Amino acid sequence: GESVGLHLPTLSVQEGDNSIINCAYSNSASDYFIWYKQESGKGPQFIIDIRSNMDKRQGQRVTVLLNKTVKHLSLQIAATQPGDSAVYFCAERAYSTLTFGKGTMLLVSP
Amino acid sequence: DTEVTQTPKHLVMGMTNKKSLKCEQHMGHRAMYWYKQKAKKPPELMFVYSYEKLSINESVPSRFSPECPNSSLLNLHLHALQPEDSALYLCASSQEEDEAFFGQGTRLTVV
């Protein structure tokens, strides 16, 4: 299930489950969106991106959905694995500026 | 080569010290960025360089001074920092319309 802590929302799932991480963005001028994965002590790692002229994009085990009407982005991870445990950030680009959302910690139990 | 390399990985400095963080990329990217990240928080943009010119400064205190010597290098000069400046400093680069690639960061501790 999902819990919202003082700083970082956490999503706990079992290995093999599908995970959905949500993000609300703020800038109507944003035209490009990225999901990053950040493991402890490392820099953000690109997962998947989507441009504002699309509403869905699929990668390997990951799908990003974009709803511009309500300024909402989601990341779906199929068959979640323990190695997927990390903090996930959405980021929006507007006028050469890449701004990150608050992040969600994904915890995958074996 | 899809790497952004940051040095040093860790840095401890006193409040009267002067130090520099370094970032290098060889992907031909024309935009380079400095971000600051506190624990359990998202990265916050500090500076953007586009074609070696400073294009965005997000109201960063003058004790942080960026420099872009050439299209592959980005430095962040630090002087008279405060303990609250302790954080993970991330460098990134991108082609302007594409994803930003991040380095592993420099973990800075100000004592």
mmCIF file with all atom_site columns, C-alpha atoms in Angstrom:
data_model
loop_
_atom_site.group_PDB
_atom_site.id
_atom_site.type_symbol
_atom_site.label_atom_id
_atom_site.label_alt_id
_atom_site.label_comp_id
_atom_site.label_asym_id
_atom_site.label_entity_id
_atom_site.label_seq_id
_atom_site.pdbx_PDB_ins_code
_atom_site.Cartn_x
_atom_site.Cartn_y
_atom_site.Cartn_z
_atom_site.occupancy
_atom_site.B_iso_or_equiv
_atom_site.pdbx_formal_charge
_atom_site.auth_seq_id
_atom_site.auth_comp_id
_atom_site.auth_asym_id
_atom_site.auth_atom_id
_atom_site.pdbx_PDB_model_num
ATOM 1   C CA . GLY A 1 1   ? 0.000  0.000   0.000   1.00 0.00 ? 1   GLY A CA 1
ATOM 2   C CA . GLU A 1 2   ? 0.920  3.687   -0.128  1.00 0.00 ? 2   GLU A CA 1
ATOM 3   C CA . SER A 1 3   ? 1.763  5.906   2.798   1.00 0.00 ? 3   SER A CA 1
ATOM 4   C CA . VAL A 1 4   ? 2.664  9.543   2.914   1.00 0.00 ? 4   VAL A CA 1
ATOM 5   C CA . GLY A 1 5   ? 5.399  10.228  5.413   1.00 0.00 ? 5   GLY A CA 1
ATOM 6   C CA . LEU A 1 6   ? 6.694  13.553  6.594   1.00 0.00 ? 6   LEU A CA 1
ATOM 7   C CA . HIS A 1 7   ? 8.920  13.977  3.554   1.00 0.00 ? 7   HIS A CA 1
ATOM 8   C CA . LEU A 1 8   ? 8.648  11.153  1.041   1.00 0.00 ? 8   LEU A CA 1
ATOM 9   C CA . PRO A 1 9   ? 5.600  9.103   0.050   1.00 0.00 ? 9   PRO A CA 1
ATOM 10  C CA . THR A 1 10  ? 6.309  5.383   0.075   1.00 0.00 ? 10  THR A CA 1
ATOM 11  C CA . LEU A 1 11  ? 4.775  2.606   -2.002  1.00 0.00 ? 11  LEU A CA 1
ATOM 12  C CA . SER A 1 12  ? 5.284  -0.924  -0.707  1.00 0.00 ? 12  SER A CA 1
ATOM 13  C CA . VAL A 1 13  ? 4.619  -3.837  -3.071  1.00 0.00 ? 13  VAL A CA 1
ATOM 14  C CA . GLN A 1 14  ? 5.366  -7.542  -3.345  1.00 0.00 ? 14  GLN A CA 1
ATOM 15  C CA . GLU A 1 15  ? 7.743  -8.911  -5.938  1.00 0.00 ? 15  GLU A CA 1
ATOM 16  C CA . GLY A 1 16  ? 5.844  -9.682  -9.131  1.00 0.00 ? 16  GLY A CA 1
ATOM 17  C CA . ASP A 1 17  ? 3.132  -7.072  -8.505  1.00 0.00 ? 17  ASP A CA 1
ATOM 18  C CA . ASN A 1 18  ? 2.544  -4.190  -10.890 1.00 0.00 ? 18  ASN A CA 1
ATOM 19  C CA . SER A 1 19  ? 3.438  -0.797  -9.407  1.00 0.00 ? 19  SER A CA 1
ATOM 20  C CA . ILE A 1 20  ? 1.923  2.566   -10.235 1.00 0.00 ? 20  ILE A CA 1
ATOM 21  C CA . ILE A 1 21  ? 3.643  5.760   -9.161  1.00 0.00 ? 21  ILE A CA 1
ATOM 22  C CA . ASN A 1 22  ? 1.823  9.041   -9.639  1.00 0.00 ? 22  ASN A CA 1
ATOM 23  C CA . CYS A 1 23  ? 2.982  12.603  -10.094 1.00 0.00 ? 23  CYS A CA 1
ATOM 24  C CA . ALA A 1 24  ? 1.190  15.926  -10.369 1.00 0.00 ? 24  ALA A CA 1
ATOM 25  C CA . TYR A 1 25  ? 3.052  18.594  -12.282 1.00 0.00 ? 25  TYR A CA 1
ATOM 26  C CA . SER A 1 26  ? 2.482  22.294  -12.018 1.00 0.00 ? 26  SER A CA 1
ATOM 27  C CA . ASN A 1 27  ? 3.545  24.154  -15.155 1.00 0.00 ? 27  ASN A CA 1
ATOM 28  C CA . SER A 1 28  ? 1.134  24.273  -18.087 1.00 0.00 ? 28  SER A CA 1
ATOM 29  C CA . ALA A 1 29  ? 4.051  25.321  -20.295 1.00 0.00 ? 29  ALA A CA 1
ATOM 30  C CA . SER A 1 30  ? 5.915  22.053  -19.670 1.00 0.00 ? 30  SER A CA 1
ATOM 31  C CA . ASP A 1 31  ? 6.296  20.120  -22.895 1.00 0.00 ? 31  ASP A CA 1
ATOM 32  C CA . TYR A 1 32  ? 8.551  17.239  -21.938 1.00 0.00 ? 32  TYR A CA 1
ATOM 33  C CA . PHE A 1 33  ? 8.427  14.863  -18.987 1.00 0.00 ? 33  PHE A CA 1
ATOM 34  C CA . ILE A 1 34  ? 10.901 12.352  -17.621 1.00 0.00 ? 34  ILE A CA 1
ATOM 35  C CA . TRP A 1 35  ? 10.836 9.651   -14.974 1.00 0.00 ? 35  TRP A CA 1
ATOM 36  C CA . TYR A 1 36  ? 14.057 9.093   -13.052 1.00 0.00 ? 36  TYR A CA 1
ATOM 37  C CA . LYS A 1 37  ? 15.084 6.340   -10.637 1.00 0.00 ? 37  LYS A CA 1
ATOM 38  C CA . GLN A 1 38  ? 17.485 7.234   -7.853  1.00 0.00 ? 38  GLN A CA 1
ATOM 39  C CA . GLU A 1 39  ? 19.173 4.608   -5.719  1.00 0.00 ? 39  GLU A CA 1
ATOM 40  C CA . SER A 1 40  ? 20.787 5.486   -2.423  1.00 0.00 ? 40  SER A CA 1
ATOM 41  C CA . GLY A 1 41  ? 24.037 7.409   -2.863  1.00 0.00 ? 41  GLY A CA 1
ATOM 42  C CA . LYS A 1 42  ? 23.682 7.661   -6.638  1.00 0.00 ? 42  LYS A CA 1
ATOM 43  C CA . GLY A 1 43  ? 22.552 10.233  -9.163  1.00 0.00 ? 43  GLY A CA 1
ATOM 44  C CA . PRO A 1 44  ? 19.144 10.058  -10.877 1.00 0.00 ? 44  PRO A CA 1
ATOM 45  C CA . GLN A 1 45  ? 18.987 7.502   -13.671 1.00 0.00 ? 45  GLN A CA 1
ATOM 46  C CA . PHE A 1 46  ? 16.757 8.021   -16.729 1.00 0.00 ? 46  PHE A CA 1
ATOM 47  C CA . ILE A 1 47  ? 13.902 5.513   -17.048 1.00 0.00 ? 47  ILE A CA 1
ATOM 48  C CA . ILE A 1 48  ? 11.492 6.803   -19.675 1.00 0.00 ? 48  ILE A CA 1
ATOM 49  C CA . ASP A 1 49  ? 10.305 10.083  -21.152 1.00 0.00 ? 49  ASP A CA 1
ATOM 50  C CA . ILE A 1 50  ? 7.245  11.441  -22.913 1.00 0.00 ? 50  ILE A CA 1
ATOM 51  C CA . ARG A 1 51  ? 6.573  14.596  -24.896 1.00 0.00 ? 51  ARG A CA 1
ATOM 52  C CA . SER A 1 52  ? 3.420  16.638  -24.487 1.00 0.00 ? 52  SER A CA 1
ATOM 53  C CA . ASN A 1 53  ? 2.036  15.582  -27.881 1.00 0.00 ? 53  ASN A CA 1
ATOM 54  C CA . MET A 1 54  ? 1.680  12.021  -26.596 1.00 0.00 ? 54  MET A CA 1
ATOM 55  C CA . ASP A 1 55  ? -0.429 10.462  -23.840 1.00 0.00 ? 55  ASP A CA 1
ATOM 56  C CA . LYS A 1 56  ? 1.271  7.084   -23.486 1.00 0.00 ? 56  LYS A CA 1
ATOM 57  C CA . ARG A 1 57  ? 4.698  5.630   -24.056 1.00 0.00 ? 57  ARG A CA 1
ATOM 58  C CA . GLN A 1 58  ? 5.977  2.147   -23.336 1.00 0.00 ? 58  GLN A CA 1
ATOM 59  C CA . GLY A 1 59  ? 9.416  0.842   -22.593 1.00 0.00 ? 59  GLY A CA 1
ATOM 60  C CA . GLN A 1 60  ? 10.720 -2.428  -21.255 1.00 0.00 ? 60  GLN A CA 1
ATOM 61  C CA . ARG A 1 61  ? 8.471  -3.234  -18.243 1.00 0.00 ? 61  ARG A CA 1
ATOM 62  C CA . VAL A 1 62  ? 7.624  0.468   -17.853 1.00 0.00 ? 62  VAL A CA 1
ATOM 63  C CA . THR A 1 63  ? 4.810  2.619   -19.197 1.00 0.00 ? 63  THR A CA 1
ATOM 64  C CA . VAL A 1 64  ? 4.322  6.351   -18.751 1.00 0.00 ? 64  VAL A CA 1
ATOM 65  C CA . LEU A 1 65  ? 0.888  7.942   -19.026 1.00 0.00 ? 65  LEU A CA 1
ATOM 66  C CA . LEU A 1 66  ? 0.363  11.677  -19.422 1.00 0.00 ? 66  LEU A CA 1
ATOM 67  C CA . ASN A 1 67  ? -2.918 13.481  -18.762 1.00 0.00 ? 67  ASN A CA 1
ATOM 68  C CA . LYS A 1 68  ? -2.424 17.128  -19.670 1.00 0.00 ? 68  LYS A CA 1
ATOM 69  C CA . THR A 1 69  ? -5.981 18.056  -18.758 1.00 0.00 ? 69  THR A CA 1
ATOM 70  C CA . VAL A 1 70  ? -5.345 17.442  -15.067 1.00 0.00 ? 70  VAL A CA 1
ATOM 71  C CA . LYS A 1 71  ? -1.541 17.835  -15.231 1.00 0.00 ? 71  LYS A CA 1
ATOM 72  C CA . HIS A 1 72  ? -0.920 14.270  -14.102 1.00 0.00 ? 72  HIS A CA 1
ATOM 73  C CA . LEU A 1 73  ? 1.804  11.805  -14.949 1.00 0.00 ? 73  LEU A CA 1
ATOM 74  C CA . SER A 1 74  ? 2.093  8.166   -13.930 1.00 0.00 ? 74  SER A CA 1
ATOM 75  C CA . LEU A 1 75  ? 4.733  5.463   -14.149 1.00 0.00 ? 75  LEU A CA 1
ATOM 76  C CA . GLN A 1 76  ? 3.656  1.854   -14.337 1.00 0.00 ? 76  GLN A CA 1
ATOM 77  C CA . ILE A 1 77  ? 6.208  -0.862  -13.613 1.00 0.00 ? 77  ILE A CA 1
ATOM 78  C CA . ALA A 1 78  ? 5.198  -4.390  -14.598 1.00 0.00 ? 78  ALA A CA 1
ATOM 79  C CA . ALA A 1 79  ? 6.302  -7.431  -12.600 1.00 0.00 ? 79  ALA A CA 1
ATOM 80  C CA . THR A 1 80  ? 8.158  -5.342  -10.032 1.00 0.00 ? 80  THR A CA 1
ATOM 81  C CA . GLN A 1 81  ? 11.473 -6.780  -8.847  1.00 0.00 ? 81  GLN A CA 1
ATOM 82  C CA . PRO A 1 82  ? 13.528 -6.141  -5.686  1.00 0.00 ? 82  PRO A CA 1
ATOM 83  C CA . GLY A 1 83  ? 16.047 -4.281  -7.872  1.00 0.00 ? 83  GLY A CA 1
ATOM 84  C CA . ASP A 1 84  ? 13.337 -1.749  -8.646  1.00 0.00 ? 84  ASP A CA 1
ATOM 85  C CA . SER A 1 85  ? 13.456 -0.521  -5.037  1.00 0.00 ? 85  SER A CA 1
ATOM 86  C CA . ALA A 1 86  ? 14.525 3.114   -5.189  1.00 0.00 ? 86  ALA A CA 1
ATOM 87  C CA . VAL A 1 87  ? 13.152 6.654   -5.123  1.00 0.00 ? 87  VAL A CA 1
ATOM 88  C CA . TYR A 1 88  ? 11.318 7.646   -8.309  1.00 0.00 ? 88  TYR A CA 1
ATOM 89  C CA . PHE A 1 89  ? 11.059 11.250  -9.434  1.00 0.00 ? 89  PHE A CA 1
ATOM 90  C CA . CYS A 1 90  ? 9.051  12.770  -12.220 1.00 0.00 ? 90  CYS A CA 1
ATOM 91  C CA . ALA A 1 91  ? 10.564 15.830  -13.869 1.00 0.00 ? 91  ALA A CA 1
ATOM 92  C CA . GLU A 1 92  ? 9.015  18.431  -16.172 1.00 0.00 ? 92  GLU A CA 1
ATOM 93  C CA . ARG A 1 93  ? 10.815 20.632  -18.669 1.00 0.00 ? 93  ARG A CA 1
ATOM 94  C CA . ALA A 1 94  ? 9.736  24.168  -19.488 1.00 0.00 ? 94  ALA A CA 1
ATOM 95  C CA . TYR A 1 95  ? 11.967 26.850  -21.077 1.00 0.00 ? 95  TYR A CA 1
ATOM 96  C CA . SER A 1 96  ? 15.214 24.864  -20.630 1.00 0.00 ? 96  SER A CA 1
ATOM 97  C CA . THR A 1 97  ? 14.486 24.272  -16.947 1.00 0.00 ? 97  THR A CA 1
ATOM 98  C CA . LEU A 1 98  ? 14.049 20.722  -15.644 1.00 0.00 ? 98  LEU A CA 1
ATOM 99  C CA . THR A 1 99  ? 12.066 20.719  -12.399 1.00 0.00 ? 99  THR A CA 1
ATOM 100 C CA . PHE A 1 100 ? 11.644 17.650  -10.219 1.00 0.00 ? 100 PHE A CA 1
ATOM 101 C CA . GLY A 1 101 ? 8.550  16.502  -8.359  1.00 0.00 ? 101 GLY A CA 1
ATOM 102 C CA . LYS A 1 102 ? 8.642  15.417  -4.731  1.00 0.00 ? 102 LYS A CA 1
ATOM 103 C CA . GLY A 1 103 ? 9.502  11.767  -5.351  1.00 0.00 ? 103 GLY A CA 1
ATOM 104 C CA . THR A 1 104 ? 8.087  8.421   -4.257  1.00 0.00 ? 104 THR A CA 1
ATOM 105 C CA . MET A 1 105 ? 10.036 5.676   -2.535  1.00 0.00 ? 105 MET A CA 1
ATOM 106 C CA . LEU A 1 106 ? 9.247  2.216   -3.949  1.00 0.00 ? 106 LEU A CA 1
ATOM 107 C CA . LEU A 1 107 ? 9.927  -0.714  -1.619  1.00 0.00 ? 107 LEU A CA 1
ATOM 108 C CA . VAL A 1 108 ? 9.700  -4.194  -3.159  1.00 0.00 ? 108 VAL A CA 1
ATOM 109 C CA . SER A 1 109 ? 9.506  -7.183  -0.849  1.00 0.00 ? 109 SER A CA 1
ATOM 110 C CA . PRO A 1 110 ? 10.644 -10.626 -2.057  1.00 0.00 ? 110 PRO A CA 1
ATOM 111 C CA . ASP B 2 1   ? 30.172 7.344   -23.767 1.00 0.00 ? 1   ASP B CA 1
ATOM 112 C CA . THR B 2 2   ? 26.956 8.266   -21.938 1.00 0.00 ? 2   THR B CA 1
ATOM 113 C CA . GLU B 2 3   ? 28.578 9.255   -18.685 1.00 0.00 ? 3   GLU B CA 1
ATOM 114 C CA . VAL B 2 4   ? 28.704 12.427  -16.688 1.00 0.00 ? 4   VAL B CA 1
ATOM 115 C CA . THR B 2 5   ? 31.716 12.271  -14.382 1.00 0.00 ? 5   THR B CA 1
ATOM 116 C CA . GLN B 2 6   ? 31.851 14.247  -11.166 1.00 0.00 ? 6   GLN B CA 1
ATOM 117 C CA . THR B 2 7   ? 34.828 14.716  -8.860  1.00 0.00 ? 7   THR B CA 1
ATOM 118 C CA . PRO B 2 8   ? 35.373 14.422  -6.010  1.00 0.00 ? 8   PRO B CA 1
ATOM 119 C CA . LYS B 2 9   ? 32.781 11.897  -4.840  1.00 0.00 ? 9   LYS B CA 1
ATOM 120 C CA . HIS B 2 10  ? 33.019 13.154  -1.263  1.00 0.00 ? 10  HIS B CA 1
ATOM 121 C CA . LEU B 2 11  ? 34.237 16.471  0.117   1.00 0.00 ? 11  LEU B CA 1
ATOM 122 C CA . VAL B 2 12  ? 34.516 17.787  3.665   1.00 0.00 ? 12  VAL B CA 1
ATOM 123 C CA . MET B 2 13  ? 35.340 21.456  3.964   1.00 0.00 ? 13  MET B CA 1
ATOM 124 C CA . GLY B 2 14  ? 35.491 24.092  6.644   1.00 0.00 ? 14  GLY B CA 1
ATOM 125 C CA . MET B 2 15  ? 33.496 27.286  6.491   1.00 0.00 ? 15  MET B CA 1
ATOM 126 C CA . THR B 2 16  ? 36.578 29.328  5.572   1.00 0.00 ? 16  THR B CA 1
ATOM 127 C CA . ASN B 2 17  ? 37.815 26.989  2.851   1.00 0.00 ? 17  ASN B CA 1
ATOM 128 C CA . LYS B 2 18  ? 37.699 27.427  -0.916  1.00 0.00 ? 18  LYS B CA 1
ATOM 129 C CA . LYS B 2 19  ? 37.056 24.287  -2.956  1.00 0.00 ? 19  LYS B CA 1
ATOM 130 C CA . SER B 2 20  ? 35.776 23.373  -6.407  1.00 0.00 ? 20  SER B CA 1
ATOM 131 C CA . LEU B 2 21  ? 33.507 20.656  -7.726  1.00 0.00 ? 21  LEU B CA 1
ATOM 132 C CA . LYS B 2 22  ? 34.183 19.375  -11.224 1.00 0.00 ? 22  LYS B CA 1
ATOM 133 C CA . CYS B 2 23  ? 31.960 17.848  -13.869 1.00 0.00 ? 23  CYS B CA 1
ATOM 134 C CA . GLU B 2 24  ? 32.849 16.441  -17.283 1.00 0.00 ? 24  GLU B CA 1
ATOM 135 C CA . GLN B 2 25  ? 30.861 15.011  -20.191 1.00 0.00 ? 25  GLN B CA 1
ATOM 136 C CA . HIS B 2 26  ? 31.902 13.919  -23.662 1.00 0.00 ? 26  HIS B CA 1
ATOM 137 C CA . MET B 2 27  ? 28.480 13.417  -25.215 1.00 0.00 ? 27  MET B CA 1
ATOM 138 C CA . GLY B 2 28  ? 28.562 16.718  -27.108 1.00 0.00 ? 28  GLY B CA 1
ATOM 139 C CA . HIS B 2 29  ? 25.722 18.072  -24.989 1.00 0.00 ? 29  HIS B CA 1
ATOM 140 C CA . ARG B 2 30  ? 25.347 21.842  -25.127 1.00 0.00 ? 30  ARG B CA 1
ATOM 141 C CA . ALA B 2 31  ? 23.405 22.290  -21.895 1.00 0.00 ? 31  ALA B CA 1
ATOM 142 C CA . MET B 2 32  ? 24.908 21.602  -18.477 1.00 0.00 ? 32  MET B CA 1
ATOM 143 C CA . TYR B 2 33  ? 23.313 21.941  -15.055 1.00 0.00 ? 33  TYR B CA 1
ATOM 144 C CA . TRP B 2 34  ? 24.108 22.091  -11.358 1.00 0.00 ? 34  TRP B CA 1
ATOM 145 C CA . TYR B 2 35  ? 21.536 20.754  -8.895  1.00 0.00 ? 35  TYR B CA 1
ATOM 146 C CA . LYS B 2 36  ? 21.560 20.590  -5.106  1.00 0.00 ? 36  LYS B CA 1
ATOM 147 C CA . GLN B 2 37  ? 19.833 17.713  -3.333  1.00 0.00 ? 37  GLN B CA 1
ATOM 148 C CA . LYS B 2 38  ? 19.124 17.419  0.391   1.00 0.00 ? 38  LYS B CA 1
ATOM 149 C CA . ALA B 2 39  ? 18.241 14.077  1.959   1.00 0.00 ? 39  ALA B CA 1
ATOM 150 C CA . LYS B 2 40  ? 14.776 12.753  1.011   1.00 0.00 ? 40  LYS B CA 1
ATOM 151 C CA . LYS B 2 41  ? 14.150 15.787  -1.200  1.00 0.00 ? 41  LYS B CA 1
ATOM 152 C CA . PRO B 2 42  ? 14.113 16.225  -4.976  1.00 0.00 ? 42  PRO B CA 1
ATOM 153 C CA . PRO B 2 43  ? 17.070 17.814  -6.769  1.00 0.00 ? 43  PRO B CA 1
ATOM 154 C CA . GLU B 2 44  ? 16.761 21.614  -6.889  1.00 0.00 ? 44  GLU B CA 1
ATOM 155 C CA . LEU B 2 45  ? 18.094 23.497  -9.881  1.00 0.00 ? 45  LEU B CA 1
ATOM 156 C CA . MET B 2 46  ? 20.921 25.936  -9.191  1.00 0.00 ? 46  MET B CA 1
ATOM 157 C CA . PHE B 2 47  ? 22.431 26.902  -12.555 1.00 0.00 ? 47  PHE B CA 1
ATOM 158 C CA . VAL B 2 48  ? 21.998 26.188  -16.261 1.00 0.00 ? 48  VAL B CA 1
ATOM 159 C CA . TYR B 2 49  ? 24.676 26.704  -18.893 1.00 0.00 ? 49  TYR B CA 1
ATOM 160 C CA . SER B 2 50  ? 23.700 26.714  -22.540 1.00 0.00 ? 50  SER B CA 1
ATOM 161 C CA . TYR B 2 51  ? 26.449 26.816  -25.181 1.00 0.00 ? 51  TYR B CA 1
ATOM 162 C CA . GLU B 2 52  ? 28.939 27.686  -22.418 1.00 0.00 ? 52  GLU B CA 1
ATOM 163 C CA . LYS B 2 53  ? 26.968 30.740  -21.307 1.00 0.00 ? 53  LYS B CA 1
ATOM 164 C CA . LEU B 2 54  ? 25.141 30.994  -17.987 1.00 0.00 ? 54  LEU B CA 1
ATOM 165 C CA . SER B 2 55  ? 21.473 31.087  -18.919 1.00 0.00 ? 55  SER B CA 1
ATOM 166 C CA . ILE B 2 56  ? 19.738 30.434  -15.609 1.00 0.00 ? 56  ILE B CA 1
ATOM 167 C CA . ASN B 2 57  ? 20.738 31.273  -12.033 1.00 0.00 ? 57  ASN B CA 1
ATOM 168 C CA . GLU B 2 58  ? 18.013 30.241  -9.600  1.00 0.00 ? 58  GLU B CA 1
ATOM 169 C CA . SER B 2 59  ? 18.820 32.958  -7.037  1.00 0.00 ? 59  SER B CA 1
ATOM 170 C CA . VAL B 2 60  ? 21.765 31.003  -5.705  1.00 0.00 ? 60  VAL B CA 1
ATOM 171 C CA . PRO B 2 61  ? 23.929 32.754  -3.037  1.00 0.00 ? 61  PRO B CA 1
ATOM 172 C CA . SER B 2 62  ? 27.181 34.198  -4.332  1.00 0.00 ? 62  SER B CA 1
ATOM 173 C CA . ARG B 2 63  ? 29.228 31.786  -2.209  1.00 0.00 ? 63  ARG B CA 1
ATOM 174 C CA . PHE B 2 64  ? 28.472 29.353  -5.075  1.00 0.00 ? 64  PHE B CA 1
ATOM 175 C CA . SER B 2 65  ? 30.177 30.394  -8.300  1.00 0.00 ? 65  SER B CA 1
ATOM 176 C CA . PRO B 2 66  ? 29.750 28.329  -11.475 1.00 0.00 ? 66  PRO B CA 1
ATOM 177 C CA . GLU B 2 67  ? 32.193 28.256  -14.365 1.00 0.00 ? 67  GLU B CA 1
ATOM 178 C CA . CYS B 2 68  ? 32.061 26.594  -17.775 1.00 0.00 ? 68  CYS B CA 1
ATOM 179 C CA . PRO B 2 69  ? 35.627 26.553  -19.197 1.00 0.00 ? 69  PRO B CA 1
ATOM 180 C CA . ASN B 2 70  ? 34.569 24.687  -22.346 1.00 0.00 ? 70  ASN B CA 1
ATOM 181 C CA . SER B 2 71  ? 31.710 22.645  -23.742 1.00 0.00 ? 71  SER B CA 1
ATOM 182 C CA . SER B 2 72  ? 32.760 19.498  -21.847 1.00 0.00 ? 72  SER B CA 1
ATOM 183 C CA . LEU B 2 73  ? 33.537 20.911  -18.421 1.00 0.00 ? 73  LEU B CA 1
ATOM 184 C CA . LEU B 2 74  ? 31.527 22.528  -15.673 1.00 0.00 ? 74  LEU B CA 1
ATOM 185 C CA . ASN B 2 75  ? 32.901 23.670  -12.329 1.00 0.00 ? 75  ASN B CA 1
ATOM 186 C CA . LEU B 2 76  ? 31.262 24.884  -9.156  1.00 0.00 ? 76  LEU B CA 1
ATOM 187 C CA . HIS B 2 77  ? 33.514 27.032  -6.978  1.00 0.00 ? 77  HIS B CA 1
ATOM 188 C CA . LEU B 2 78  ? 32.685 27.073  -3.285  1.00 0.00 ? 78  LEU B CA 1
ATOM 189 C CA . HIS B 2 79  ? 33.736 29.730  -0.783  1.00 0.00 ? 79  HIS B CA 1
ATOM 190 C CA . ALA B 2 80  ? 32.651 30.554  2.769   1.00 0.00 ? 80  ALA B CA 1
ATOM 191 C CA . LEU B 2 81  ? 29.935 27.912  2.828   1.00 0.00 ? 81  LEU B CA 1
ATOM 192 C CA . GLN B 2 82  ? 27.590 27.299  5.745   1.00 0.00 ? 82  GLN B CA 1
ATOM 193 C CA . PRO B 2 83  ? 26.762 23.947  7.382   1.00 0.00 ? 83  PRO B CA 1
ATOM 194 C CA . GLU B 2 84  ? 23.287 24.108  5.795   1.00 0.00 ? 84  GLU B CA 1
ATOM 195 C CA . ASP B 2 85  ? 24.972 23.940  2.378   1.00 0.00 ? 85  ASP B CA 1
ATOM 196 C CA . SER B 2 86  ? 25.861 20.321  3.107   1.00 0.00 ? 86  SER B CA 1
ATOM 197 C CA . ALA B 2 87  ? 24.111 18.264  0.430   1.00 0.00 ? 87  ALA B CA 1
ATOM 198 C CA . LEU B 2 88  ? 24.574 16.092  -2.643  1.00 0.00 ? 88  LEU B CA 1
ATOM 199 C CA . TYR B 2 89  ? 25.589 18.289  -5.588  1.00 0.00 ? 89  TYR B CA 1
ATOM 200 C CA . LEU B 2 90  ? 24.577 16.844  -8.931  1.00 0.00 ? 90  LEU B CA 1
ATOM 201 C CA . CYS B 2 91  ? 25.780 17.785  -12.376 1.00 0.00 ? 91  CYS B CA 1
ATOM 202 C CA . ALA B 2 92  ? 23.774 16.943  -15.486 1.00 0.00 ? 92  ALA B CA 1
ATOM 203 C CA . SER B 2 93  ? 23.991 17.500  -19.225 1.00 0.00 ? 93  SER B CA 1
ATOM 204 C CA . SER B 2 94  ? 21.570 17.299  -22.118 1.00 0.00 ? 94  SER B CA 1
ATOM 205 C CA . GLN B 2 95  ? 20.893 18.105  -25.688 1.00 0.00 ? 95  GLN B CA 1
ATOM 206 C CA . GLU B 2 96  ? 18.419 20.893  -25.133 1.00 0.00 ? 96  GLU B CA 1
ATOM 207 C CA . GLU B 2 97  ? 15.289 19.011  -26.132 1.00 0.00 ? 97  GLU B CA 1
ATOM 208 C CA . ASP B 2 98  ? 16.215 15.613  -24.675 1.00 0.00 ? 98  ASP B CA 1
ATOM 209 C CA . GLU B 2 99  ? 16.674 13.902  -21.332 1.00 0.00 ? 99  GLU B CA 1
ATOM 210 C CA . ALA B 2 100 ? 19.305 15.103  -18.893 1.00 0.00 ? 100 ALA B CA 1
ATOM 211 C CA . PHE B 2 101 ? 22.006 12.646  -17.894 1.00 0.00 ? 101 PHE B CA 1
ATOM 212 C CA . PHE B 2 102 ? 23.182 12.934  -14.315 1.00 0.00 ? 102 PHE B CA 1
ATOM 213 C CA . GLY B 2 103 ? 26.498 12.254  -12.661 1.00 0.00 ? 103 GLY B CA 1
ATOM 214 C CA . GLN B 2 104 ? 26.762 10.345  -9.388  1.00 0.00 ? 104 GLN B CA 1
ATOM 215 C CA . GLY B 2 105 ? 27.129 13.552  -7.430  1.00 0.00 ? 105 GLY B CA 1
ATOM 216 C CA . THR B 2 106 ? 29.534 15.010  -4.899  1.00 0.00 ? 106 THR B CA 1
ATOM 217 C CA . ARG B 2 107 ? 28.541 14.485  -1.277  1.00 0.00 ? 107 ARG B CA 1
ATOM 218 C CA . LEU B 2 108 ? 29.546 17.762  0.397   1.00 0.00 ? 108 LEU B CA 1
ATOM 219 C CA . THR B 2 109 ? 29.833 18.208  4.149   1.00 0.00 ? 109 THR B CA 1
ATOM 220 C CA . VAL B 2 110 ? 30.541 21.676  5.554   1.00 0.00 ? 110 VAL B CA 1
ATOM 221 C CA . VAL B 2 111 ? 31.936 21.682  9.088   1.00 0.00 ? 111 VAL B CA 1
#
